PDB file of C-alpha atoms in Angstrom:
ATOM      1  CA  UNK A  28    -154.143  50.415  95.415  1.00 84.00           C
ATOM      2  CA  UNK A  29    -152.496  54.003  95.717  1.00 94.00           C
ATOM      3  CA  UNK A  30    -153.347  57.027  93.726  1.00 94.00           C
ATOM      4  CA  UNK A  31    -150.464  56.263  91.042  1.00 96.00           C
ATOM      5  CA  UNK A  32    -152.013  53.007  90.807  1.00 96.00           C
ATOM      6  CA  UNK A  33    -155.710  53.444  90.394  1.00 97.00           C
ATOM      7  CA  UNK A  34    -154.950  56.504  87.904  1.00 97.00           C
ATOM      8  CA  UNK A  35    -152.336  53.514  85.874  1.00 97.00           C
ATOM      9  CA  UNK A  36    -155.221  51.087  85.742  1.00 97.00           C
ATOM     10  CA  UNK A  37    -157.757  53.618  84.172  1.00 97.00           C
ATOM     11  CA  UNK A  38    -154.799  54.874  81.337  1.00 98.00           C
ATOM     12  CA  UNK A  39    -154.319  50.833  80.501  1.00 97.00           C
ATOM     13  CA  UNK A  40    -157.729  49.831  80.287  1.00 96.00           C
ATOM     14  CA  UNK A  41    -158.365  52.899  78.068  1.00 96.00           C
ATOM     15  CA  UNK A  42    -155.652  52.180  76.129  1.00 97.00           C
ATOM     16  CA  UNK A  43    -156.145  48.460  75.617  1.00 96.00           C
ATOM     17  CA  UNK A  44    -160.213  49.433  74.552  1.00 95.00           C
ATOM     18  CA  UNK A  45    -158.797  51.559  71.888  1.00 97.00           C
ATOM     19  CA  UNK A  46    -156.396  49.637  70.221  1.00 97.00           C
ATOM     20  CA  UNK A  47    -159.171  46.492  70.610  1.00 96.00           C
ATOM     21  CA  UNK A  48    -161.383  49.303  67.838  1.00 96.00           C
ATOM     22  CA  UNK A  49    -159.213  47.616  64.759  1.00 97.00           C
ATOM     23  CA  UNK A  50    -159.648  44.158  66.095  1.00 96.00           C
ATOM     24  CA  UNK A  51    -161.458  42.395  63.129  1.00 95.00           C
ATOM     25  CA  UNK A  52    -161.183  45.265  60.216  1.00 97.00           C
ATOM     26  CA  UNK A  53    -159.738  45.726  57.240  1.00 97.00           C
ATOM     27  CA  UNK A  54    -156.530  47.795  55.729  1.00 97.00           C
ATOM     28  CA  UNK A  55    -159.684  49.916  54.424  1.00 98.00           C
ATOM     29  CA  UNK A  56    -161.885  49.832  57.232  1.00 98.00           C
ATOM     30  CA  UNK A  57    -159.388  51.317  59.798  1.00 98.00           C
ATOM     31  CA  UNK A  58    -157.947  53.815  57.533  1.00 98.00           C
ATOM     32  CA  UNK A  59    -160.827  55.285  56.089  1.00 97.00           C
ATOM     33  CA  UNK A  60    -162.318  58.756  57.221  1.00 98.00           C
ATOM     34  CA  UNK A  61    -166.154  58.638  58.873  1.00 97.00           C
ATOM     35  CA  UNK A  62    -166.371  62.086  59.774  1.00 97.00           C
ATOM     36  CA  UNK A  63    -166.016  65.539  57.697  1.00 96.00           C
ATOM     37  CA  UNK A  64    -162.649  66.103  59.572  1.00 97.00           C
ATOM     38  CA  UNK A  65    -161.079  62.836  58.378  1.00 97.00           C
ATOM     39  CA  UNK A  66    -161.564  60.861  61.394  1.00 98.00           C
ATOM     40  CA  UNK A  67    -160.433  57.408  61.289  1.00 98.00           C
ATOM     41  CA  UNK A  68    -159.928  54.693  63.639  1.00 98.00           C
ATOM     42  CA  UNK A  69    -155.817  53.798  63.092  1.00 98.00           C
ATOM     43  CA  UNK A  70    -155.483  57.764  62.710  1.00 98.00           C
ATOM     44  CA  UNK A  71    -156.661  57.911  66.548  1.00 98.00           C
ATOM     45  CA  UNK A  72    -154.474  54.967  67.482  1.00 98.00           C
ATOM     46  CA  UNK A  73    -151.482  56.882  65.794  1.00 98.00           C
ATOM     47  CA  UNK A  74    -151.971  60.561  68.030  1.00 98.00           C
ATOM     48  CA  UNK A  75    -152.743  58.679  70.890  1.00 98.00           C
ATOM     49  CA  UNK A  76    -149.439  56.930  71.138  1.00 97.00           C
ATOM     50  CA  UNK A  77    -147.929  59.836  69.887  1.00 97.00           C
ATOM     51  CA  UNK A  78    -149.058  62.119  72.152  1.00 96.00           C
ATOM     52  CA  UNK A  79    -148.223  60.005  75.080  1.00 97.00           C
ATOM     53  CA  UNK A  80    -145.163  59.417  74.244  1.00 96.00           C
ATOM     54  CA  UNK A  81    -144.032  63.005  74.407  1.00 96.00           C
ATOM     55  CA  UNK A  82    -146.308  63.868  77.790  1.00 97.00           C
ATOM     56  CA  UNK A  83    -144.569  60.900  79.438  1.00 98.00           C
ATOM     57  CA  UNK A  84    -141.213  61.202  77.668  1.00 97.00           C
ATOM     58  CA  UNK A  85    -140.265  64.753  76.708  1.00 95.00           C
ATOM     59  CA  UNK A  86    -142.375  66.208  79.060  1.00 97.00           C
ATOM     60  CA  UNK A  87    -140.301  65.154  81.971  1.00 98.00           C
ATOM     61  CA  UNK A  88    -136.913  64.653  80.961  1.00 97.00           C
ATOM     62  CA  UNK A  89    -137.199  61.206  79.465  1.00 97.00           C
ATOM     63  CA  UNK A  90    -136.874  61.395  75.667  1.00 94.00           C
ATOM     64  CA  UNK A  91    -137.252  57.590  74.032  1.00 93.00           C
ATOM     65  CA  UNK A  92    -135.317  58.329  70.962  1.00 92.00           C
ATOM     66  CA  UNK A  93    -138.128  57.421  68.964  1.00 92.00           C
ATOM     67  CA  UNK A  94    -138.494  59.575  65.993  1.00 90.00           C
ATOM     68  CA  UNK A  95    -142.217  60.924  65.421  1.00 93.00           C
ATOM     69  CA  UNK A  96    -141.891  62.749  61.997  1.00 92.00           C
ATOM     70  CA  UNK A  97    -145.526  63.754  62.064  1.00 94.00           C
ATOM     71  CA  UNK A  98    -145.153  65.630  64.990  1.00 90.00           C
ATOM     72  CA  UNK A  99    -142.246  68.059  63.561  1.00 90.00           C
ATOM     73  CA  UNK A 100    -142.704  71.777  63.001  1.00 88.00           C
ATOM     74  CA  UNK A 101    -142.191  70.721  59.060  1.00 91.00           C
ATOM     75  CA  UNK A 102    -144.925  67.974  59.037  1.00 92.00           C
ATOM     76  CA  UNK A 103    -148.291  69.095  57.470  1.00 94.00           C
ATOM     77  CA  UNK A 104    -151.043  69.696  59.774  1.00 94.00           C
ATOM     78  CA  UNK A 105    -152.837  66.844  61.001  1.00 95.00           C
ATOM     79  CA  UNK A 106    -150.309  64.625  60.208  1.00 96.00           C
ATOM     80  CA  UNK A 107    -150.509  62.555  63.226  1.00 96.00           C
ATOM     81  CA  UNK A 108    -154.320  61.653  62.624  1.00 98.00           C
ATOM     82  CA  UNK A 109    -153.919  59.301  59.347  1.00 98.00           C
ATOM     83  CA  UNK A 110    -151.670  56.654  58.206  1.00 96.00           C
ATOM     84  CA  UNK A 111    -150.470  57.183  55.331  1.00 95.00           C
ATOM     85  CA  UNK A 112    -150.247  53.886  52.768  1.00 95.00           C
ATOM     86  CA  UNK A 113    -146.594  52.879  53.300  1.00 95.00           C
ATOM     87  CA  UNK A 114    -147.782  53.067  57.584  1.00 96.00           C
ATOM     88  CA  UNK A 115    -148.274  49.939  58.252  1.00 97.00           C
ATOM     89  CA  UNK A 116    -150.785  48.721  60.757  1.00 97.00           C
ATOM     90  CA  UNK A 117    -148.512  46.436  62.390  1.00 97.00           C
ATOM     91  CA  UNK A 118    -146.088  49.703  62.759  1.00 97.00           C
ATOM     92  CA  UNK A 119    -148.781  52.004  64.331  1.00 97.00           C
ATOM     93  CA  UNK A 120    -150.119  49.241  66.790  1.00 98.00           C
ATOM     94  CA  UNK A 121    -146.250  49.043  67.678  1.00 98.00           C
ATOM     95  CA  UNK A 122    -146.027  52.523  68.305  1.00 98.00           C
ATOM     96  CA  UNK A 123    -148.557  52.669  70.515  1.00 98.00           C
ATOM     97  CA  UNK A 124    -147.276  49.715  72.647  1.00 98.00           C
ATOM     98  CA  UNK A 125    -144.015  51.217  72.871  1.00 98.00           C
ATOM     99  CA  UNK A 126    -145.263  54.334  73.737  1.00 98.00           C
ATOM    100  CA  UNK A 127    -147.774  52.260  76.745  1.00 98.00           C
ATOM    101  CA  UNK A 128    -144.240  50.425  77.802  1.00 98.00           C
ATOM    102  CA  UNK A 129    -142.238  53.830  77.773  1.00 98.00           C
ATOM    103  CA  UNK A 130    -144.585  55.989  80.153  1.00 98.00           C
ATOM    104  CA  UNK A 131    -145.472  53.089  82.436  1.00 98.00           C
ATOM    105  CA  UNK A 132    -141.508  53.159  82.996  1.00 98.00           C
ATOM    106  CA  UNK A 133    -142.063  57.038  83.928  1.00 98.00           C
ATOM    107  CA  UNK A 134    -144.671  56.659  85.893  1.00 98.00           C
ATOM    108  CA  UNK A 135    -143.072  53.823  87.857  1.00 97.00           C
ATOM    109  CA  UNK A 136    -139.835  55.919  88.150  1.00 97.00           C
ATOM    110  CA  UNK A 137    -141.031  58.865  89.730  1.00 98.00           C
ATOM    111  CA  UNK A 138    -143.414  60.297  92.561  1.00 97.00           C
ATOM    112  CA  UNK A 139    -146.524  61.861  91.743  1.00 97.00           C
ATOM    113  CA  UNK A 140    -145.710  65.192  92.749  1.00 97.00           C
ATOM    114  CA  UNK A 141    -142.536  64.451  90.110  1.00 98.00           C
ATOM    115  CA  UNK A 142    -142.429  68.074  88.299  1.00 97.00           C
ATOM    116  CA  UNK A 143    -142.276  68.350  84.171  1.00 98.00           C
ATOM    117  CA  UNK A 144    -142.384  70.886  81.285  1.00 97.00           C
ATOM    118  CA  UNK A 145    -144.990  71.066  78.379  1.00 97.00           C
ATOM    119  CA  UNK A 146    -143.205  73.506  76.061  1.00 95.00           C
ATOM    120  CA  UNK A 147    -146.160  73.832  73.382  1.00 93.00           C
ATOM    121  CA  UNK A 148    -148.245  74.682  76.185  1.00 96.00           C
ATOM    122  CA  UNK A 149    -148.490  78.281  76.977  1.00 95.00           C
ATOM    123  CA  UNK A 150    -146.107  79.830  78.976  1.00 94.00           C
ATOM    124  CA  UNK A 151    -148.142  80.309  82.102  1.00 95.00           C
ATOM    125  CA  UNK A 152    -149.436  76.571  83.104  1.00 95.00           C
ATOM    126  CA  UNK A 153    -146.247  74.304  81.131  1.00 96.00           C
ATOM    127  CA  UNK A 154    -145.023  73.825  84.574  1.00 97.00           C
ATOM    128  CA  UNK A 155    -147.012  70.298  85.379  1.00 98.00           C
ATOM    129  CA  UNK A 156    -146.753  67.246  88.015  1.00 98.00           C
ATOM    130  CA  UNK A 157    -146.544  63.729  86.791  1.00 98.00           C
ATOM    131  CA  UNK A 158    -150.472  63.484  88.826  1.00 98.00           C
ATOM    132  CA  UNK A 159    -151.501  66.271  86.468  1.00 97.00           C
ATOM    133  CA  UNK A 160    -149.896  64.309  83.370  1.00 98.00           C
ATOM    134  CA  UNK A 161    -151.553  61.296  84.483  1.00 98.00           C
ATOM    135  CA  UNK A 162    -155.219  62.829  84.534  1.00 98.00           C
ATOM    136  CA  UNK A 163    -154.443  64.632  81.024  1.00 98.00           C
ATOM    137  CA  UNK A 164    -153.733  61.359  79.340  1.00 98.00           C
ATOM    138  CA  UNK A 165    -156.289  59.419  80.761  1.00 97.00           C
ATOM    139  CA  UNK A 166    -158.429  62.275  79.606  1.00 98.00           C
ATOM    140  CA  UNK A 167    -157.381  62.373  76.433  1.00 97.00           C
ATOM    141  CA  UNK A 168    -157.201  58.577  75.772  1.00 98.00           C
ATOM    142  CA  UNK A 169    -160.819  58.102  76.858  1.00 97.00           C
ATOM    143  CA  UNK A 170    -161.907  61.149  74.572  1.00 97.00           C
ATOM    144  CA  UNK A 171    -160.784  59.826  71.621  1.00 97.00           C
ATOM    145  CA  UNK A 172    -161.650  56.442  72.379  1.00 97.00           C
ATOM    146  CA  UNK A 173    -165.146  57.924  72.696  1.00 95.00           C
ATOM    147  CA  UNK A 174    -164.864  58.784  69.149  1.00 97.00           C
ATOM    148  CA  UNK A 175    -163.464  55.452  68.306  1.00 97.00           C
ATOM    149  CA  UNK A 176    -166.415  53.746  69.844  1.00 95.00           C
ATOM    150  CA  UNK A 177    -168.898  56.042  67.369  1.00 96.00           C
ATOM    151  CA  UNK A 178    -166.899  55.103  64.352  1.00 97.00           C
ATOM    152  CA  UNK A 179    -166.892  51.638  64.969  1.00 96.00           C
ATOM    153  CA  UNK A 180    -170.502  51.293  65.104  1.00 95.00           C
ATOM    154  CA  UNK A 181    -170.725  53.438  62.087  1.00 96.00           C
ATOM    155  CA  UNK A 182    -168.428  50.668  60.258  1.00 96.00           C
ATOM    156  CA  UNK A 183    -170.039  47.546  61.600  1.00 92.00           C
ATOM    157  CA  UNK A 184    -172.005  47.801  64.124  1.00 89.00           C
ATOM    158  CA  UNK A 185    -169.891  46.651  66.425  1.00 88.00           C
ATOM    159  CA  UNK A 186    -170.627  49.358  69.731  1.00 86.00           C
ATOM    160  CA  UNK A 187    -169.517  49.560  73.490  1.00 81.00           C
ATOM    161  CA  UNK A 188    -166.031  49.619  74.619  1.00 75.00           C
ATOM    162  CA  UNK A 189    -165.420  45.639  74.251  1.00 72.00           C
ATOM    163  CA  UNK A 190    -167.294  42.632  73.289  1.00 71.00           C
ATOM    164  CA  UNK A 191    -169.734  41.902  75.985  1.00 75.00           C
ATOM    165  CA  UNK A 192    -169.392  45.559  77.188  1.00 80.00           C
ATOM    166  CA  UNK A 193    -171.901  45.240  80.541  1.00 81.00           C
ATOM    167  CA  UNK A 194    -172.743  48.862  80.118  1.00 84.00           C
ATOM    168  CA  UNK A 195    -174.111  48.419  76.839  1.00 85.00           C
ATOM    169  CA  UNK A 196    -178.491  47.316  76.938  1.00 87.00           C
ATOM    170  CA  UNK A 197    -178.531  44.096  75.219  1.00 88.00           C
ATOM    171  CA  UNK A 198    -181.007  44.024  72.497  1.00 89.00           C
ATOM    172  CA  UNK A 199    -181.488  42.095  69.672  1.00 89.00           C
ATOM    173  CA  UNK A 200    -180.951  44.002  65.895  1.00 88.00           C
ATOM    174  CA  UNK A 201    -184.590  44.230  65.890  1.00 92.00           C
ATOM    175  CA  UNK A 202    -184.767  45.670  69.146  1.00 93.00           C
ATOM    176  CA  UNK A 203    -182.394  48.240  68.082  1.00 91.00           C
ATOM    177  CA  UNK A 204    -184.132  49.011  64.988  1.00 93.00           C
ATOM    178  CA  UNK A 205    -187.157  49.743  66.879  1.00 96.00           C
ATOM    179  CA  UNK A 206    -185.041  51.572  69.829  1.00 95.00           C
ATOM    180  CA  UNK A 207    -183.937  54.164  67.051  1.00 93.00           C
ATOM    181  CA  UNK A 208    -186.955  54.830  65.682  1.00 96.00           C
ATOM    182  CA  UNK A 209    -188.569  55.783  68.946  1.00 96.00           C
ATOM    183  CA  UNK A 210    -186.089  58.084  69.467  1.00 96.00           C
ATOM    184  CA  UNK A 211    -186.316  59.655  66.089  1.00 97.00           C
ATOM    185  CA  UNK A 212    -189.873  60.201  66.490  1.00 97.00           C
ATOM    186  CA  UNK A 213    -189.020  61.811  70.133  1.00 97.00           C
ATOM    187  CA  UNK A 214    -186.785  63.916  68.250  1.00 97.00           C
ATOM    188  CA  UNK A 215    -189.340  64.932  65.486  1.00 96.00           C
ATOM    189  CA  UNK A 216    -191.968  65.205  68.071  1.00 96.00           C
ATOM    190  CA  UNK A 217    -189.520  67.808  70.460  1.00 96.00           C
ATOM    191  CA  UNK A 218    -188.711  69.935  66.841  1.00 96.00           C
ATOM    192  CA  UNK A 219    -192.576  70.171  66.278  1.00 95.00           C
ATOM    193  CA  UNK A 220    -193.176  71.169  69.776  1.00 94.00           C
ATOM    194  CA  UNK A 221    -190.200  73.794  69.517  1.00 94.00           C
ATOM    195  CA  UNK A 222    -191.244  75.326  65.863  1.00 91.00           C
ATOM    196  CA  UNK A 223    -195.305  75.675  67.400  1.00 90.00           C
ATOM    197  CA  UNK A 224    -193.681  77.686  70.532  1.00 90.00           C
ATOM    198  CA  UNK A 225    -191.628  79.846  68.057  1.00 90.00           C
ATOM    199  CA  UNK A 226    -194.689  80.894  66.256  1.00 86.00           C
ATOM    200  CA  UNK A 227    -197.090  81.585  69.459  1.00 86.00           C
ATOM    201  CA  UNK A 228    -193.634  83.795  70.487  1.00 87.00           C
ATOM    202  CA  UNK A 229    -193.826  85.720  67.412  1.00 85.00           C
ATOM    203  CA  UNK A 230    -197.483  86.409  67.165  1.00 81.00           C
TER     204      UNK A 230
END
């Protein structure tokens, strides 16, 4: 497999493991914000598509007339990071295959060393290569798919990047339960150590 290839196989796999996060949830469970910053699962699914959509597409010349309101200069910040009730999740899981369908016809349509624009980068690095592109999005998929993975486990319990996920220690719940509290006591333990050092410092 060449370059193009291998780089095309990690951006799929990614993508496929992140859209496989709302497998199995409900309308709430996908929607809802885990973290302070109003992450959510089908918020990530949304940018994710979005944002590849444009590297792929605008980026080099290849626009896919697909409007992406939440990405104009009159959309309200963040507004590519939720789904807003009248999104549908059928809609957003589209999206995101459209936008997987649309850049593999980039990549497969020109060379690696195929040059591109990113005009809300700044001025001094938009000029990019299709190789560069390819890194950035496989980057960036596998980042937020990282924080799909926490929120997942958050809502169910479900964890590693797939069922069966070979990467993951198999334990059973106990084991787990046990596995967490021996790292919380490692954890007080370490503070204890820390705050006694701080004290022998300042005498």
């Amino acid at each position: 497999m060449d370059d193009k290839g291998i780089l095309l196989q990690y951006l799929s796999t990614r993508r496929a493991n992140l859209l496989g996060k709302l497998d199995g949830l409900s309308e709430y469970d996908i929607r809802r914000p885990m973290t302070p910053t109003g992450t959510n699962l089908l918020g990530l699914v949304k940018h994710v598509a979005s944002v590849e959509l444009d590297y792929f597409g605008l980026v080099f010349g290849r626009p896919s007339g697909r409007s992406l309101p939440w990405l104009s200069d009159e959309a309200e910040p963040d507004a590519d990071l939720w789904a807003a009730p009248e999104e549908t999740r059928g809609e957003i899981t589209e999206l995101h295959r459209f936008a997987a369908a649309h850049s593999d016809a980039t990549i497969a349509a020109l060379p690696l060393d195929a040059s591109g624009e990113v005009p809300w980068w700044p001025e001094e690095r938009r000029r990019v290569t299709l190789h560069q592109i390819l890194v950035h999005m496989c980057v960036e998929t596998a980042h937020h798919l990282g924080h799909a993975d926490i929120l997942r486990e958050l809502i169910d319990g479900s964890a590693g990047q797939r069922p069966g996920d070979p990467n993951l220690s198999v334990r059973s719940p106990d084991e787990w339960v046990a596995h967490r509290a021996r790292l919380e006591a490692a954890a007080r333990e370490a503070a204890v150590v820390e705050d006694a050092a701080r004290e022998d410092a300042a005498r």
